[in-house]
mmCIF file of C-alpha atoms in Angstrom:
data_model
loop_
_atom_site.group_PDB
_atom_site.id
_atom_site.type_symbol
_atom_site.label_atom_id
_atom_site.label_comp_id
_atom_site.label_asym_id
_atom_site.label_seq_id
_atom_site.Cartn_x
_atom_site.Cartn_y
_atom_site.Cartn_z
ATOM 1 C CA UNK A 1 10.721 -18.433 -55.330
ATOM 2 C CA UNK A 2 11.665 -21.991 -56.861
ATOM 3 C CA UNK A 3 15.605 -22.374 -56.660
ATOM 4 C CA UNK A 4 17.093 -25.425 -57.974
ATOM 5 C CA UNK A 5 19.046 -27.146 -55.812
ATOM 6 C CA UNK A 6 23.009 -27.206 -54.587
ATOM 7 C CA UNK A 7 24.972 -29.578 -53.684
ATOM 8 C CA UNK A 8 26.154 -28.825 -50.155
ATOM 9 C CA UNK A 9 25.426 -31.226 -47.700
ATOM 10 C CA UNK A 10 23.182 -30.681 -44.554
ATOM 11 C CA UNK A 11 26.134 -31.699 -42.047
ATOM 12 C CA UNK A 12 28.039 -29.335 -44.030
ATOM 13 C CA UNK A 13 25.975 -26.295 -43.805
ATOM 14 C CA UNK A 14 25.023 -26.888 -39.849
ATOM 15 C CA UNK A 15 28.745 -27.217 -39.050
ATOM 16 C CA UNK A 16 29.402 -23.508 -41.063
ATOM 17 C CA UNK A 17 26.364 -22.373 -38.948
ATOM 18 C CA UNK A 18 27.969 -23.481 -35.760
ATOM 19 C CA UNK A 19 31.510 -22.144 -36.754
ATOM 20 C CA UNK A 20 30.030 -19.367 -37.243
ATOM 21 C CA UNK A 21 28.078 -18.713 -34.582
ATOM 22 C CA UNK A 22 31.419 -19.794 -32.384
ATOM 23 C CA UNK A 23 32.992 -16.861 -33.976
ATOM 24 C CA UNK A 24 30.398 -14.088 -33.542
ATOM 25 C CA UNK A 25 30.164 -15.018 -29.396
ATOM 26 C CA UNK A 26 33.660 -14.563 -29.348
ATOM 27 C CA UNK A 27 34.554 -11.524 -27.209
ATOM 28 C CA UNK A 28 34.935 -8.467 -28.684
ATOM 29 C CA UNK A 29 32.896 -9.555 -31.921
ATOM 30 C CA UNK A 30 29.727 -9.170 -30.174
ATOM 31 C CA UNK A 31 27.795 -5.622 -29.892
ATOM 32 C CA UNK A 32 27.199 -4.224 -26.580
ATOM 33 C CA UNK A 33 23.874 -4.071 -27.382
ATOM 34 C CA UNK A 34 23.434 -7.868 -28.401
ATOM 35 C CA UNK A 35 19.940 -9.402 -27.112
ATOM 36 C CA UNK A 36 21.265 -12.862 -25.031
ATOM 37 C CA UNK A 37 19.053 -15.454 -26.758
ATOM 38 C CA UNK A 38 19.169 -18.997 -25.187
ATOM 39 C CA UNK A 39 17.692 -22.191 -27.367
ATOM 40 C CA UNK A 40 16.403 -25.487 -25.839
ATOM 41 C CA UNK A 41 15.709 -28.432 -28.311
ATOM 42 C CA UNK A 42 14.584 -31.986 -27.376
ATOM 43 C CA UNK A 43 16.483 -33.322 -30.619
ATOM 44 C CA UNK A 44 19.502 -32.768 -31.542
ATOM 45 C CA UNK A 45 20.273 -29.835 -33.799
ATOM 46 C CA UNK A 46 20.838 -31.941 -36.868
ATOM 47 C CA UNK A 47 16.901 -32.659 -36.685
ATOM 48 C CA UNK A 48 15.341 -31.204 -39.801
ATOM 49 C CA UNK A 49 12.781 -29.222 -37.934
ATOM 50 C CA UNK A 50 15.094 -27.776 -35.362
ATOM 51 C CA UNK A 51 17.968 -27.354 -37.761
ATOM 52 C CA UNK A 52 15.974 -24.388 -39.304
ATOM 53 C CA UNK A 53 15.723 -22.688 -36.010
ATOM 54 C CA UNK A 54 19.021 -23.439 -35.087
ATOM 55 C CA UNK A 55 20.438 -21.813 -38.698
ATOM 56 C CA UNK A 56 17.991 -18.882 -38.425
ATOM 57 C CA UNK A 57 19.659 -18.218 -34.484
ATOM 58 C CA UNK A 58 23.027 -18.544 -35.570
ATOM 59 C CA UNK A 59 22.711 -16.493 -38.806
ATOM 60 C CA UNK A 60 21.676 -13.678 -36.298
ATOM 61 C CA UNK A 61 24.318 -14.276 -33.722
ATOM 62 C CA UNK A 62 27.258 -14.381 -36.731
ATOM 63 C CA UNK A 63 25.763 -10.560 -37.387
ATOM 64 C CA UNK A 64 26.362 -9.513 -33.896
ATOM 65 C CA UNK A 65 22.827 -9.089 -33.037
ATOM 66 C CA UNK A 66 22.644 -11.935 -30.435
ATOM 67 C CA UNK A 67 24.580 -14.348 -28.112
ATOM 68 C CA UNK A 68 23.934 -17.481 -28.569
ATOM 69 C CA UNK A 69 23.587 -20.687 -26.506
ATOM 70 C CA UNK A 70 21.649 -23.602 -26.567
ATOM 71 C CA UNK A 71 20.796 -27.383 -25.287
ATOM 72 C CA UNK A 72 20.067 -29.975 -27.248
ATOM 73 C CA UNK A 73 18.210 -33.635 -26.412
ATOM 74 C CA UNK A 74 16.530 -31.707 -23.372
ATOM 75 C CA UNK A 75 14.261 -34.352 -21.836
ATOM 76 C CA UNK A 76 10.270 -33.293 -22.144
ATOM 77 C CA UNK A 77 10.682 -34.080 -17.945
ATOM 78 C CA UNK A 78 13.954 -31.562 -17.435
ATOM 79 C CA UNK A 79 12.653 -28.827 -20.088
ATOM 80 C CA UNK A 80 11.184 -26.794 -17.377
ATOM 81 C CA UNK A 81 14.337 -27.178 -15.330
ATOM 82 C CA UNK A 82 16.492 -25.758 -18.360
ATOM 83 C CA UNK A 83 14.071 -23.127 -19.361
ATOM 84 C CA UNK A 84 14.417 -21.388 -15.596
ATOM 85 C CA UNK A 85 17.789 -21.968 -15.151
ATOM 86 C CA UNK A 86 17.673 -19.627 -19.251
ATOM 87 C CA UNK A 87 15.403 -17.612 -17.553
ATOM 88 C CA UNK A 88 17.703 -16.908 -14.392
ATOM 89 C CA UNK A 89 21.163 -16.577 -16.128
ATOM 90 C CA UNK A 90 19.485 -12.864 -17.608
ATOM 91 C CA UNK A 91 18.878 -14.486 -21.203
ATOM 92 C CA UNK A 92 16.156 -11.750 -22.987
ATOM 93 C CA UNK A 93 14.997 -14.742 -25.306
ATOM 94 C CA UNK A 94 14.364 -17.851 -24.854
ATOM 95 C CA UNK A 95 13.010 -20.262 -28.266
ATOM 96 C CA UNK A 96 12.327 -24.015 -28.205
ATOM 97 C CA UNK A 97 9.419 -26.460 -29.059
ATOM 98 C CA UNK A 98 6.844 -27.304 -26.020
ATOM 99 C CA UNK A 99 4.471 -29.379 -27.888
ATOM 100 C CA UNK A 100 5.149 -32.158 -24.459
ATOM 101 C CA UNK A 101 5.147 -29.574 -21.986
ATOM 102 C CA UNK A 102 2.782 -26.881 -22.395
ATOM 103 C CA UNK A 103 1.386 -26.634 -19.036
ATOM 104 C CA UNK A 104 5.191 -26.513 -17.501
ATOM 105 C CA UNK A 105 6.844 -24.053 -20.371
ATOM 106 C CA UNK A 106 3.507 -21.414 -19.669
ATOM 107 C CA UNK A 107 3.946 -21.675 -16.159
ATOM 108 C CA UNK A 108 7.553 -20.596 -16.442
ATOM 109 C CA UNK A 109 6.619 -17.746 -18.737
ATOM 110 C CA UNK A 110 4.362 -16.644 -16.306
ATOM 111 C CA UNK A 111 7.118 -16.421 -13.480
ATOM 112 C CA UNK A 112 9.261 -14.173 -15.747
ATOM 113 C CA UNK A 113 6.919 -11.778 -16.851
ATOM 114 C CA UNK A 114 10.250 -9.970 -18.378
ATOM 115 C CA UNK A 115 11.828 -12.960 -20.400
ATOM 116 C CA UNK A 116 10.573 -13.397 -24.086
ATOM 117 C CA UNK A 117 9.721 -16.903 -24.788
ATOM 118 C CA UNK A 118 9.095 -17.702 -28.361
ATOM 119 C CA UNK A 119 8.123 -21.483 -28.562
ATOM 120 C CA UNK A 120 7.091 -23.847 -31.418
ATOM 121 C CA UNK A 121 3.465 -24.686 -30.003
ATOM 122 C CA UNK A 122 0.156 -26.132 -31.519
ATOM 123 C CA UNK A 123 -1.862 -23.480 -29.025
ATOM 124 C CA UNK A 124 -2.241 -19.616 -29.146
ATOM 125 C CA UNK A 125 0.205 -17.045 -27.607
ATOM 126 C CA UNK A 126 -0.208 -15.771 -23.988
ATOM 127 C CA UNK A 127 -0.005 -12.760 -22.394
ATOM 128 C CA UNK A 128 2.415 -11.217 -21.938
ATOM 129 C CA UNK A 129 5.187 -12.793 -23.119
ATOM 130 C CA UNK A 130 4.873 -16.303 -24.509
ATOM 131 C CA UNK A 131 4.676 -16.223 -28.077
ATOM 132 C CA UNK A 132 4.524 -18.995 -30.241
ATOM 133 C CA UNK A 133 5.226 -19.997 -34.109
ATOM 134 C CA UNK A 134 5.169 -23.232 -36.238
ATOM 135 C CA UNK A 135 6.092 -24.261 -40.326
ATOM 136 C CA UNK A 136 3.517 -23.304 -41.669
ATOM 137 C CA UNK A 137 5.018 -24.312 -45.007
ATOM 138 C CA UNK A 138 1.851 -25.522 -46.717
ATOM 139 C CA UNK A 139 2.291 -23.235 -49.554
ATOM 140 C CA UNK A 140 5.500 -25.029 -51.067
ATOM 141 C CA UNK A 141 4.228 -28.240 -49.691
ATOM 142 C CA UNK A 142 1.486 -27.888 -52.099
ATOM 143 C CA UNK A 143 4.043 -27.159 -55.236
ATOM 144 C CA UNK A 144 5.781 -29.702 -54.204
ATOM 145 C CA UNK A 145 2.683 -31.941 -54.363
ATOM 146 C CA UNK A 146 2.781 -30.807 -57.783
ATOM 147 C CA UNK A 147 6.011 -32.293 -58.544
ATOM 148 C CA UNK A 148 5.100 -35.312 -57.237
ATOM 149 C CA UNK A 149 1.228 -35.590 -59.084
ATOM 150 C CA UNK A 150 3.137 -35.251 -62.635
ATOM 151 C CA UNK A 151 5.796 -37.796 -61.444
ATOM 152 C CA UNK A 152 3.643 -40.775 -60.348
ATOM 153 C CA UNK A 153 3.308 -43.219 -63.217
ATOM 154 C CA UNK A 154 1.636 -45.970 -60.914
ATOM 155 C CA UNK A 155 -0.490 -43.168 -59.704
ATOM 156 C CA UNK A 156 0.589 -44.463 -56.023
ATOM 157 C CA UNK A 157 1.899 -42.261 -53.682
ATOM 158 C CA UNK A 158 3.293 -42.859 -50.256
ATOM 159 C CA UNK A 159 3.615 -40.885 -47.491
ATOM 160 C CA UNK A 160 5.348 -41.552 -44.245
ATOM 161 C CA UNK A 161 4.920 -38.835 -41.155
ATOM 162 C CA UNK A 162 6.345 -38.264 -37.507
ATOM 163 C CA UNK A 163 3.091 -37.961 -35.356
ATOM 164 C CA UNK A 164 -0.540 -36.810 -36.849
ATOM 165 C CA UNK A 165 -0.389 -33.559 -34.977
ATOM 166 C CA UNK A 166 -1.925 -30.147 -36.890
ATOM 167 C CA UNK A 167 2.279 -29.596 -37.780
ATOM 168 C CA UNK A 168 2.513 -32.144 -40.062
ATOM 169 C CA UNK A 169 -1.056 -32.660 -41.159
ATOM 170 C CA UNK A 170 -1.470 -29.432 -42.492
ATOM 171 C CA UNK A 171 1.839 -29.936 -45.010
ATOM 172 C CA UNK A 172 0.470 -33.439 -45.686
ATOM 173 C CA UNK A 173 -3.121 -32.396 -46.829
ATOM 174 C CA UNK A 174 -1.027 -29.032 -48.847
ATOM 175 C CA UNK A 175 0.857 -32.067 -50.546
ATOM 176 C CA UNK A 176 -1.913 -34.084 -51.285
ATOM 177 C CA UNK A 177 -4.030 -31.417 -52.385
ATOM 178 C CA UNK A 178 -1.068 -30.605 -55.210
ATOM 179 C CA UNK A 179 -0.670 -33.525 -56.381
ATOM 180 C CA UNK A 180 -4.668 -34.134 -57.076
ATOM 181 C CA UNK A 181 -4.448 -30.821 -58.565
ATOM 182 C CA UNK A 182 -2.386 -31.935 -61.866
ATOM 183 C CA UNK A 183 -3.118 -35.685 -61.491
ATOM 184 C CA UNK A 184 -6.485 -36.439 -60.412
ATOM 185 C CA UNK A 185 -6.121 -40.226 -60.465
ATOM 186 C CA UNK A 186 -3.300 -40.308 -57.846
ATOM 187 C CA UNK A 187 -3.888 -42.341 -54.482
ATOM 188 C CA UNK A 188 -1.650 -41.997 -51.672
ATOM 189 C CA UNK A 189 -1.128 -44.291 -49.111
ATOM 190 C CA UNK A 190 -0.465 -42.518 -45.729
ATOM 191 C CA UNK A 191 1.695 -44.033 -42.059
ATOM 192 C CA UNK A 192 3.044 -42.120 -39.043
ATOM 193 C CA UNK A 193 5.447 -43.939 -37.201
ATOM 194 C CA UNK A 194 5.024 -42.266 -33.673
ATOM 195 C CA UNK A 195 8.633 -41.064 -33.544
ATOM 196 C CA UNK A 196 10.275 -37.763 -34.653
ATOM 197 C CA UNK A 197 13.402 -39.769 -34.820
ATOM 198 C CA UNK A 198 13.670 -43.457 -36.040
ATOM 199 C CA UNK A 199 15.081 -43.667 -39.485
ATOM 200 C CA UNK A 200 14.574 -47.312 -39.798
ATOM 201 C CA UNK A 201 11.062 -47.471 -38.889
ATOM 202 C CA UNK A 202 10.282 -44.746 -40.816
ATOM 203 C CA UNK A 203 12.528 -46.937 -44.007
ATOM 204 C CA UNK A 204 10.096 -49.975 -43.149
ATOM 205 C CA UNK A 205 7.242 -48.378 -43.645
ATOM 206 C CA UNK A 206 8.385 -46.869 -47.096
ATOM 207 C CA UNK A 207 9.037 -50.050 -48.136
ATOM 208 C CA UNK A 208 5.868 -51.719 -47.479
ATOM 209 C CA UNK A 209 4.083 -48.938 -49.434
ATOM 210 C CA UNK A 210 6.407 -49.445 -52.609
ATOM 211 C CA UNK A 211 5.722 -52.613 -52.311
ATOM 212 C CA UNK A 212 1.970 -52.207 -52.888
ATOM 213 C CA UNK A 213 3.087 -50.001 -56.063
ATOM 214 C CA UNK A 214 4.089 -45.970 -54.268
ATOM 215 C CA UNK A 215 6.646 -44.731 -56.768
ATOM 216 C CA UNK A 216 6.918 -41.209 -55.258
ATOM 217 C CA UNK A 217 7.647 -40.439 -51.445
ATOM 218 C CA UNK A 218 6.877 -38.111 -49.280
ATOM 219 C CA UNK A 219 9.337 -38.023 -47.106
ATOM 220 C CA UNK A 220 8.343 -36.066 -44.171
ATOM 221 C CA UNK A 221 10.974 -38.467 -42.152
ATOM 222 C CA UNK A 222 14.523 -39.228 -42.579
ATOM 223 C CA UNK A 223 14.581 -42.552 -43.587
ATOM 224 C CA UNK A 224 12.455 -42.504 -46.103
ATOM 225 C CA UNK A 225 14.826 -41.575 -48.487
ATOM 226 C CA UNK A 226 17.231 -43.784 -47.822
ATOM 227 C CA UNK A 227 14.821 -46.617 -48.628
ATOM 228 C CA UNK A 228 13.977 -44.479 -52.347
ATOM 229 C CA UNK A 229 17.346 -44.613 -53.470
ATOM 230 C CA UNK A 230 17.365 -48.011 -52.506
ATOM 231 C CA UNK A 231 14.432 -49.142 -54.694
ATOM 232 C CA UNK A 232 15.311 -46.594 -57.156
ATOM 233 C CA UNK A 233 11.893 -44.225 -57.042
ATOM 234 C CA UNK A 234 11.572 -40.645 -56.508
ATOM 235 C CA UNK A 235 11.222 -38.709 -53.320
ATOM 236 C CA UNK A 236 9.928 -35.430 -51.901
ATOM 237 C CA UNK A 237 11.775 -33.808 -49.112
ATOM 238 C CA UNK A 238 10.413 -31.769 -46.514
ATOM 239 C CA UNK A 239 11.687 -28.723 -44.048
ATOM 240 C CA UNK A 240 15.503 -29.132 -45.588
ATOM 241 C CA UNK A 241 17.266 -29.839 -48.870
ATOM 242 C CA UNK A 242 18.584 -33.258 -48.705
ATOM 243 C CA UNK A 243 19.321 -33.219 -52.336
ATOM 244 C CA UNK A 244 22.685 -33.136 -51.898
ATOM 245 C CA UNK A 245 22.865 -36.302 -49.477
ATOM 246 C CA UNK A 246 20.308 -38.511 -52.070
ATOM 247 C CA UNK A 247 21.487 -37.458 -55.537
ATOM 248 C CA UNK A 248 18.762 -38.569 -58.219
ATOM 249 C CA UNK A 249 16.733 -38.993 -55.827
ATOM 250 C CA UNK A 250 14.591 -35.554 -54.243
ATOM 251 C CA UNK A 251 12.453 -34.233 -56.899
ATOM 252 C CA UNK A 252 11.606 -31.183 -54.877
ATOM 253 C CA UNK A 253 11.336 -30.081 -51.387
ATOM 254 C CA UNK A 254 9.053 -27.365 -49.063
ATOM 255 C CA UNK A 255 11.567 -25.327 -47.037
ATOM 256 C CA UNK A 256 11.501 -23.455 -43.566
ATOM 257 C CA UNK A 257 12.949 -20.648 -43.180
ATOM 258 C CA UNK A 258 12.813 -19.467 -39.570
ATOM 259 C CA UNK A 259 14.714 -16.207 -40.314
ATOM 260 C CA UNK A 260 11.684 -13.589 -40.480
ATOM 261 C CA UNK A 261 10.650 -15.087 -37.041
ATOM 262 C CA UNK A 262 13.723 -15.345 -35.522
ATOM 263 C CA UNK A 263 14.626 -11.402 -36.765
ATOM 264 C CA UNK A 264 11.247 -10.291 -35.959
ATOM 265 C CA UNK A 265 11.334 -11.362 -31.935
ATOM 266 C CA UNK A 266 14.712 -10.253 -31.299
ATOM 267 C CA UNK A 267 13.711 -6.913 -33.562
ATOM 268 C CA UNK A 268 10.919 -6.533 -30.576
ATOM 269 C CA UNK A 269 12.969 -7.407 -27.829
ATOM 270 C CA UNK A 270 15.938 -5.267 -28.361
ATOM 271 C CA UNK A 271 13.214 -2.222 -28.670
ATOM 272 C CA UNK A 272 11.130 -3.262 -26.099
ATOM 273 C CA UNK A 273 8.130 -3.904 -27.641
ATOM 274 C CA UNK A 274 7.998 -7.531 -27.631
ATOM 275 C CA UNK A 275 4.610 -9.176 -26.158
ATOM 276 C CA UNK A 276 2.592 -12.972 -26.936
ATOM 277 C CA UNK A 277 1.995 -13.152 -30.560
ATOM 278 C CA UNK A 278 1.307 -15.841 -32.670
ATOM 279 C CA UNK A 279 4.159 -15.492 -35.446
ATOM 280 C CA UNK A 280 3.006 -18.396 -37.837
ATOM 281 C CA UNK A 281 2.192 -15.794 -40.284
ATOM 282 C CA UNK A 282 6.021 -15.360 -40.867
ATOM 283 C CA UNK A 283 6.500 -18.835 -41.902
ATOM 284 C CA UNK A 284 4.240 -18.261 -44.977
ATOM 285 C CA UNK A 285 6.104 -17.556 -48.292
ATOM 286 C CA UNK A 286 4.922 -13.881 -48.303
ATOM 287 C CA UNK A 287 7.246 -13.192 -45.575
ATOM 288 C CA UNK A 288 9.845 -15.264 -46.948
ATOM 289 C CA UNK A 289 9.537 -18.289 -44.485
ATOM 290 C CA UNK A 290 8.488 -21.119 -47.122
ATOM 291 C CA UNK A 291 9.870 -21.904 -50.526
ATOM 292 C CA UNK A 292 10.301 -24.708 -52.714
ATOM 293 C CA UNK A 293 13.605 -26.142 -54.264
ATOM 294 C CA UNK A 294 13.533 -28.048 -57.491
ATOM 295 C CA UNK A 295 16.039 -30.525 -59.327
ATOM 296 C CA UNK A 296 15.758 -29.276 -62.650
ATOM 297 C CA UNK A 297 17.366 -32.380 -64.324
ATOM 298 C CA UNK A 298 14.499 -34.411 -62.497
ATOM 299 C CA UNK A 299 11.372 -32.196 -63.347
ATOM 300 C CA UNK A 300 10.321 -31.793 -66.530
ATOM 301 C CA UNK A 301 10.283 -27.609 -67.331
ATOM 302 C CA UNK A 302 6.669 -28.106 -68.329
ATOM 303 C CA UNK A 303 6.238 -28.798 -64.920
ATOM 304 C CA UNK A 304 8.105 -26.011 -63.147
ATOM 305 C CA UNK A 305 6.522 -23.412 -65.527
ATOM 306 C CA UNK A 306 3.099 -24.716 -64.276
ATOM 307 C CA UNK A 307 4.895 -24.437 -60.684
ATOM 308 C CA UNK A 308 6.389 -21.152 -60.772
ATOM 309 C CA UNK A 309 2.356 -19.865 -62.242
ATOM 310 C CA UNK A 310 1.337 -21.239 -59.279
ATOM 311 C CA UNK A 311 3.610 -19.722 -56.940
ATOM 312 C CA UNK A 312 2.667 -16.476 -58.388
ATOM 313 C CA UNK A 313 -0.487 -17.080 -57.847
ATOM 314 C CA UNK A 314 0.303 -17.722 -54.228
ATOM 315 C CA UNK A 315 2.441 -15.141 -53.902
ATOM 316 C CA UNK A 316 0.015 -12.217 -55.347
ATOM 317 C CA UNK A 317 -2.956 -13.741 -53.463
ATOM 318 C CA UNK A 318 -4.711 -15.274 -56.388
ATOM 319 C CA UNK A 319 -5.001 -18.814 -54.710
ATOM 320 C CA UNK A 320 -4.623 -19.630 -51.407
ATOM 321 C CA UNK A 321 -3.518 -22.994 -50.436
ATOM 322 C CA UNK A 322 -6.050 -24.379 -47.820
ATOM 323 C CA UNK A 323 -4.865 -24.921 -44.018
ATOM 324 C CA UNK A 324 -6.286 -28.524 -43.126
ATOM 325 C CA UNK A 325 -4.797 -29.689 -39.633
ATOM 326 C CA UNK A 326 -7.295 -33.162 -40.015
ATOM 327 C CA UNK A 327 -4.967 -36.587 -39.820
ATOM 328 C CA UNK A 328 -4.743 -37.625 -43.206
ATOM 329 C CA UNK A 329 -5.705 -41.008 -44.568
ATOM 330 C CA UNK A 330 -5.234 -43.671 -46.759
ATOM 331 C CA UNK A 331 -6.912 -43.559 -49.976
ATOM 332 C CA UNK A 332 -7.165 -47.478 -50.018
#
């Protein structure tokens, strides 16, 4: 469903998430029967992309239904060290992101046959316990293309990503794809600045591409923003609603929402059904785990109505919005 966005900061909602989630592993606020869930993140939990799992965790730990603990900026070379030591303390669940360590994070998974790992991965699930998800969030990433298509009056857009790896290609190509949709003549002009993290690398190269005439951003970094508002053009945002932090700014953004598989593993754990599954599929928006916000004072309604068809569309299995993992390019 489009929602139009608030004005609550990130910072603001991750620190309620963390207050929160202080509260409900507090003692006698906790069920008996509460599944101990254990997090490790190579970024801190501010990072858009872990943020979302982060939320989704302590959403279920404020309802009782977990305990909660976590390490963040976890070294790709001490990852399998924190992962056993998880594994050891009697956590049921353990979630992170292995795209560096594959190899290491399976082979732990394999020496605790009876620990659920559930780990953001570009590969398939293995037997029997390592499961593994990802954003797919194509679906909004496509409306929000959209957005962007009908705002481009240069018919330039840029786009500036972490690494060219399937994650971020496939929201790319969604994007693109949405914006050609309702504005055929639109170019885009596409960087990845090898870095999941550096705001002003990712700022430089926004720069340089509204300097060769990119009016709308994509900005699938932070840092991109930051150099919109400074040139006065329009951005997309991507994962989270940063809104709030670049006012006039964000025309739209595609949104994670780990919830349904976050709920879903700890659902199959606390039952004991829980095995290696691929749970992408609960990242799509039929299962709630992708939507778009919109800035209505920044999109024309003509333009949202032509969204929210879409959506629909989407939604009742009409149109499906293509998975393309290929690196996107440059279109001169």
């Amino acid at each position: 469903m489009i929602e139009f966005t608030s004005r609550i900061g990130r910072r603001a909602v991750l620190a309620g998430a963390t207050a929160l989630t202080l509260l409900a592993t507090s003692g006698a606020a906790l069920a008996a029967d509460a599944v101990k869930v254990a997090a490790i993140f190579t970024l801190p939990v501010e990072q858009q992309w872990i943020s979302r799992i982060h939320m989704a965790l302590n959403a279920a730990a404020e309802r009782g239904d977990i305990e909660y603990v976590f390490s963040e900026n976890v070294s790709n070379t001490d990852y399998e060290r924190v992962m056993r030591e998880y594994a050891e303390a009697g956590h049921q669940l353990i979630v992170g992101e292995v795209f560096g360590v594959e190899r290491a994070a399976r082979k732990v998974a394999e020496d605790y046959p009876e620990t659920g790992f559930l780990m953001g991965s570009s590969f398939q699930a293995q037997e029997p316990n390592f499961s593994v998800f990802d954003n797919y969030i194509h679906e909004p990433a496509y409306l929000t293309g959209m957005i962007a298509g009908a705002a481009s009056e240069s018919n330039v857009i840029g786009m500036v990503g972490g690494y060219a790896i399937p994650e971020v290609n496939r929201l790319m190509n969604a994007f693109m794809e949405g914006a050609r949709e309702v504005n055929p003549e639109v170019k885009f002009l596409v960087n990845f600045i090898d870095s999941w993290y550096d705001p002003p690398k990712a700022k430089e190269s926004a720069f340089a591409m509204m300097d060769a005439g990119a009016d709308v951003m994509y900005a699938e970094r932070f840092g991109v923003s930051d150099a919109a508002v400074e040139r006065g053009v329009k951005a997309i945002g991507n994962v989270i609603d940063t809104s709030a932090d670049y006012p006039e700014t964000i025309l739209a953004s595609a949104i994670w929402h780990m919830e349904a598989t976050i709920d879903t593993a700890i659902a199959k754990v606390a039952d004991g059904s829980y095995e290696g599954a691929d749970y992408g599929v609960y990242s799509y928006m039929e299962h709630g785990g992708g939507s778009i916000v919109a800035d209505e004072a920044l999109v024309p309604a003509d333009v949202l109505e032509a969204v929210k068809a879409k959506e629909a569309a989407i939604l009742s299995g009409e149109f499906t919005v293509t998975v393309n993992d290929d690196a996107p390019v440059s279109d001169k």
